[in-house]
Coordinates of C-alpha atoms and ligand atoms in Angstrom, one line a residue:
X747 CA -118.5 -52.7 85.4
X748 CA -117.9 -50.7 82.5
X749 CA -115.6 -48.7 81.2
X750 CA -116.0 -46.4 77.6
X751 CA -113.1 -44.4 75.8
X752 CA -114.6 -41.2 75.3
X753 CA -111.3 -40.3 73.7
X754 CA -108.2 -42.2 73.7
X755 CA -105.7 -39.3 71.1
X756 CA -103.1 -38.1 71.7
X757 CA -102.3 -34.2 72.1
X758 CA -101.8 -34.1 68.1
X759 CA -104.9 -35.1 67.1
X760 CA -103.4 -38.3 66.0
X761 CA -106.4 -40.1 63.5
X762 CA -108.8 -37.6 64.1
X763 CA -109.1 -38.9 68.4
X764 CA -110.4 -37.0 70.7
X765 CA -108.1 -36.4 74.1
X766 CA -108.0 -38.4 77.1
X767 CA -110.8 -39.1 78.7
X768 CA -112.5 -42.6 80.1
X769 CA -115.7 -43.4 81.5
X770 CA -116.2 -45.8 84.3
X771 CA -119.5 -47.1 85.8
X772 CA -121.0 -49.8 88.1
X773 CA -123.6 -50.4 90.3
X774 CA -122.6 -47.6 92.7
X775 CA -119.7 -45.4 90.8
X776 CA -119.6 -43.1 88.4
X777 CA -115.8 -41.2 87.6
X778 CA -114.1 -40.4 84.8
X779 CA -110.0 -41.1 84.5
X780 CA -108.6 -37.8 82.6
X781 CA -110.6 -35.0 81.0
X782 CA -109.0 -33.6 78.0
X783 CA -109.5 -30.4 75.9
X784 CA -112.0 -32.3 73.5
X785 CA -114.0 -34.3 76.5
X786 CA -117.1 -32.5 76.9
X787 CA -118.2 -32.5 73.1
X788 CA -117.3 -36.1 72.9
X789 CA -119.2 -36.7 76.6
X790 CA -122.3 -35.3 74.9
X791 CA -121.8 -37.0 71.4
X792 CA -121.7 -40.4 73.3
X793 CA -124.9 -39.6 75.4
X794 CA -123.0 -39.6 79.2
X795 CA -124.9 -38.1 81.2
X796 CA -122.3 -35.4 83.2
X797 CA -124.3 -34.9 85.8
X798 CA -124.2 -38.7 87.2
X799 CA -120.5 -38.6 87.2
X800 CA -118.9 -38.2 90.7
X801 CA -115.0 -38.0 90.7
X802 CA -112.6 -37.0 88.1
X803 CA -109.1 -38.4 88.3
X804 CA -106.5 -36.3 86.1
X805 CA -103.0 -38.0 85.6
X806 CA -101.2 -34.9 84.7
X807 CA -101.6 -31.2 83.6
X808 CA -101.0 -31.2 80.2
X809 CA -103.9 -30.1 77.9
X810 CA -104.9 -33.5 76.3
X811 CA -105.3 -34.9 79.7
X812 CA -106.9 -31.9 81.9
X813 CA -107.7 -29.0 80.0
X814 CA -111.4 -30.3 79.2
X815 CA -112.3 -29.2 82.8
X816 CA -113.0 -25.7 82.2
X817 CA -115.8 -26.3 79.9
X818 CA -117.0 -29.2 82.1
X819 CA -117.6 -27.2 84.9
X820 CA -119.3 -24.4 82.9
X821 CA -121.6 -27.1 81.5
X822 CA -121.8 -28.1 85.0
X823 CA -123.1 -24.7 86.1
X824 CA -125.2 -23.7 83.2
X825 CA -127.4 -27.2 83.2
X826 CA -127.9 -26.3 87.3
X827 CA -125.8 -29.1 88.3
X828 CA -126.6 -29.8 91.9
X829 CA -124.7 -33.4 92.8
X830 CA -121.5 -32.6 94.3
X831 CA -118.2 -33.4 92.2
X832 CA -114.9 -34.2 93.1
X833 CA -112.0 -33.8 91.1
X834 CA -108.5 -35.5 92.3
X835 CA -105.2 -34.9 90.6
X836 CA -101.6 -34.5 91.3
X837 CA -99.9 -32.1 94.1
X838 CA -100.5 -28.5 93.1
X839 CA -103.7 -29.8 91.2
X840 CA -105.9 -26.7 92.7
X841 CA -103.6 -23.3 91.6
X842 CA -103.3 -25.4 88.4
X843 CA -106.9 -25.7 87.7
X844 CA -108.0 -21.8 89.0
X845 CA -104.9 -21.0 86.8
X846 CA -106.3 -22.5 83.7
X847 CA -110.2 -21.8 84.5
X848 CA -109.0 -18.2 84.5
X849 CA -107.2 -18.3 81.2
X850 CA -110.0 -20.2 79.3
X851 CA -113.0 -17.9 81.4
X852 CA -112.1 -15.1 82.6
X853 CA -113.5 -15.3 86.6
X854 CA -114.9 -18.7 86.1
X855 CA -112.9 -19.6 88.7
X856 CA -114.2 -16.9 91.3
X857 CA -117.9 -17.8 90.1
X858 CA -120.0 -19.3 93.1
X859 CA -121.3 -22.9 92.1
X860 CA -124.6 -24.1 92.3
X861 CA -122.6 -27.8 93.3
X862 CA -120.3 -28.7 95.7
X863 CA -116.5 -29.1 94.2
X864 CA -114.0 -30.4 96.2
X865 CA -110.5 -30.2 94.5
X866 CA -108.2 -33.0 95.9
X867 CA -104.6 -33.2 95.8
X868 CA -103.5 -37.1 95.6
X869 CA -100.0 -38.0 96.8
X870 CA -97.9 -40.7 95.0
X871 CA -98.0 -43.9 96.4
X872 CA -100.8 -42.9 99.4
X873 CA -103.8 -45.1 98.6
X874 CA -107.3 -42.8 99.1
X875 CA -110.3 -43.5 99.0
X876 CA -113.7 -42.2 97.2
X877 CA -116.4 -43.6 98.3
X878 CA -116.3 -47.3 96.9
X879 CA -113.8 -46.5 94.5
X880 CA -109.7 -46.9 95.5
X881 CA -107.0 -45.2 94.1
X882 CA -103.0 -45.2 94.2
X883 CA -101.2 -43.0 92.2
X884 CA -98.1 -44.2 90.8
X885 CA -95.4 -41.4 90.0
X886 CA -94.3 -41.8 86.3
X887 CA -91.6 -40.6 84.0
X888 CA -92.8 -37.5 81.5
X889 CA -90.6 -34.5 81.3
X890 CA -88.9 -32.5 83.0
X891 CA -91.4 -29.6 84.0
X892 CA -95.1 -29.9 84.0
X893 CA -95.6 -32.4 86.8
X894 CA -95.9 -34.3 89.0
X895 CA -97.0 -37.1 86.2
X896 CA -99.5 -39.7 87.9
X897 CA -100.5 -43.2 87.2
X898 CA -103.6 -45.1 89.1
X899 CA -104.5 -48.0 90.4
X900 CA -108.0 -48.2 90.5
X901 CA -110.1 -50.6 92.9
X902 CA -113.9 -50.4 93.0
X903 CA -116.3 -53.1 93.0
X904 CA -113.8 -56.0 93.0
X905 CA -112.1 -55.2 89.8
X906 CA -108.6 -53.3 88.8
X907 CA -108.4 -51.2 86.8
X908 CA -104.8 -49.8 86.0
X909 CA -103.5 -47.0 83.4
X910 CA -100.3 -46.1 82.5
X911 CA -100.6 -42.1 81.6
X912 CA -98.3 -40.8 80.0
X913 CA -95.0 -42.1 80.5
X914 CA -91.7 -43.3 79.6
X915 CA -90.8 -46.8 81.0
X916 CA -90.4 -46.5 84.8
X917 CA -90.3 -49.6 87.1
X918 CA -93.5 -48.2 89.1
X919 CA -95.6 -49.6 86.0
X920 CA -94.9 -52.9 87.2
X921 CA -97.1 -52.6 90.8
X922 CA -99.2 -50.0 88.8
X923 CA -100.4 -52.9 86.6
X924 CA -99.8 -56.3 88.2
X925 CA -102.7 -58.9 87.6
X926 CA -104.9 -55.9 86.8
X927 CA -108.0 -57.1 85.0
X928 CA -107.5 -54.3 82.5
X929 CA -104.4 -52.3 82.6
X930 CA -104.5 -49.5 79.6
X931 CA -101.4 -48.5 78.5
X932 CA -99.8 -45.9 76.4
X933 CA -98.5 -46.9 73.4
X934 CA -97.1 -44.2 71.6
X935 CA -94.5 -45.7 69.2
X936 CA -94.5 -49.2 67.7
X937 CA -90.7 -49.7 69.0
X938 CA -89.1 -46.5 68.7
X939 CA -87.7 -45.5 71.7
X940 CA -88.1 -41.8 72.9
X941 CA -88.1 -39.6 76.5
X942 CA -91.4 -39.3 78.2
X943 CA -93.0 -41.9 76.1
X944 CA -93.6 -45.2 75.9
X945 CA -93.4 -47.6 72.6
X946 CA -95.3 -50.7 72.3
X947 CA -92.2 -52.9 72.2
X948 CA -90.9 -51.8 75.9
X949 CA -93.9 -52.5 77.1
X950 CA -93.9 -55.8 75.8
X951 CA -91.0 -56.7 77.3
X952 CA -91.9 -56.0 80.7
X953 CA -95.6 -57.5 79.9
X954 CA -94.1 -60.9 81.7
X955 CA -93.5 -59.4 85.0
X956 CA -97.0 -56.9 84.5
X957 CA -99.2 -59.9 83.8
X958 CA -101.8 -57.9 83.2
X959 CA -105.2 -59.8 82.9
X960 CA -106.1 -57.8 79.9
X961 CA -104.3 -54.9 78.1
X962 CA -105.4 -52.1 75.6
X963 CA -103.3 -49.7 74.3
X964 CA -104.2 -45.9 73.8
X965 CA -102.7 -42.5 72.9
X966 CA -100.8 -43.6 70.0
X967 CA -99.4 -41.4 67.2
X968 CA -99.9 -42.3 63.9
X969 CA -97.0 -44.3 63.8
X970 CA -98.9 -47.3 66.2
X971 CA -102.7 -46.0 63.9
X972 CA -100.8 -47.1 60.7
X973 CA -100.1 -50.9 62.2
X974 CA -103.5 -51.4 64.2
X975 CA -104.2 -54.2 62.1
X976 CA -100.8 -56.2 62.9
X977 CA -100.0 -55.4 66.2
X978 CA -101.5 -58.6 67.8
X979 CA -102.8 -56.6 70.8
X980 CA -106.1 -54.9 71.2
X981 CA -106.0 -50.6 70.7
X982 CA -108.9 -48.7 72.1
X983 CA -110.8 -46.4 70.1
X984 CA -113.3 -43.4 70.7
X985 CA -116.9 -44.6 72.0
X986 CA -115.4 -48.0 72.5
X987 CA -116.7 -50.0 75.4
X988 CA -115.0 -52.5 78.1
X989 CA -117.0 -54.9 80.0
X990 CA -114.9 -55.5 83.0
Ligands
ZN1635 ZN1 -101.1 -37.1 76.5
ZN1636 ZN1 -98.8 -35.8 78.6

């Protein structure tokens, strides 16, 4: 199994990153985890071939996590994608993507595909499955409005794969990640502690009880970019690959 940061940013553009967006592939899936505004340029600058992809998980609605979709699916439609695709995101995930199809292309939304897409609502806590690939959401802690805010737990092909979103510390990160063989986790500040985020140094405390079986961090403001070469952990960078 494999998995590639196609963009590990933050909404800031934090050290020139591009948004959220992660690759996974084995011998019989293909999904991405998060599609931010910058995904499909830096899809097509690392070669993935779109078409091949099956499911697209998206943790939450804000723009560095799920606003890439619009062009995705107008890529989709003008390369004559026929495979069907299936994208899977938090309650209320299907007015929220028609909603922001519309803003970005006016009656993209209404526009009869050439493909199959089945828009999924995932509830927090309900395993569901997706072909050969598992997924739990995990509710998580990020604002106030905007949400729900979802975390997965991946299962496909006998590994775990587990990633934090975005999030303050929340006790649900603990089942989200335990024994994972990669859990990816925000790390936003090195130990400053703020609301809807989480630092590097919360995390670390709570790594014990985690025990992840191997961590990278992502979406980190320039605060964690300044220190990558002290922090003792691993940070993932754009194009970066995880053999799993
Ligand atoms: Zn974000
Ligand atoms: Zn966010």
């Amino acid at each position: 199994m494999r998995l590639q940061f196609v963009g590990c940013g933050d909404a800031l553009g934090s050290g020139g990153r591009s948004n959220t967006c992660f690759h996974v592939t084995a011998d019989h899936v293909n999904f991405l985890i998060d599609c931010g505004a910058s995904s499909l340029p830096a899809l097509k600058r690392l070669g993935i071939v779109r078409d091949d992809i099956d499911l697209i998980l998206i943790t939450h609605f804000h723009g560095d996590h799920f606003a890439g979709l619009p062009f995705l699916l107008l890529d989709a439609q003008f390369t004559r994608r026929t495979r069907p695709l299936v994208i899977a995101g938090p309650p209320g995930i299907e007015t929220r993507l028609a909603q922001l199809r519309e803003a970005l292309f006016e009656n993209s939304s209404k526009t009869k595909q050439r493909f199959d897409l089945s828009v999924i609502a995932l509830e927090p806590e309900q395993k569901r499955a997706f072909g050969a690939i598992g997924v739990t959401p995990f509710p998580v802690v990020h604002g106030e409005s905007g949400g729900p805010f979802l975390a997965y737990r991946i299962e496909t092909e006998g590994r775990v794969i587990a990633y934090s979103a975005d999030t303050e510390w929340t006790e649900t990160l603990i089942p989200l990640g335990r024994d994972a063989d990669l859990l990816i986790a925000e790390a936003y500040y090195y130990d400053k502690v703020v609301k809807n985020h989480l630092s590097l140094k919360t995390l670390e405390a709570h790594l014990p009880e985690i025990r992840p079986k191997r961590l990278l961090l992502t979406h980190m403001s320039d605060d964690m970019l300044g220190r990558l070469d002290t922090l003792g952990y691993t940070a993932a960078s754009d194009g970066m690959i995880v053999e799993l």
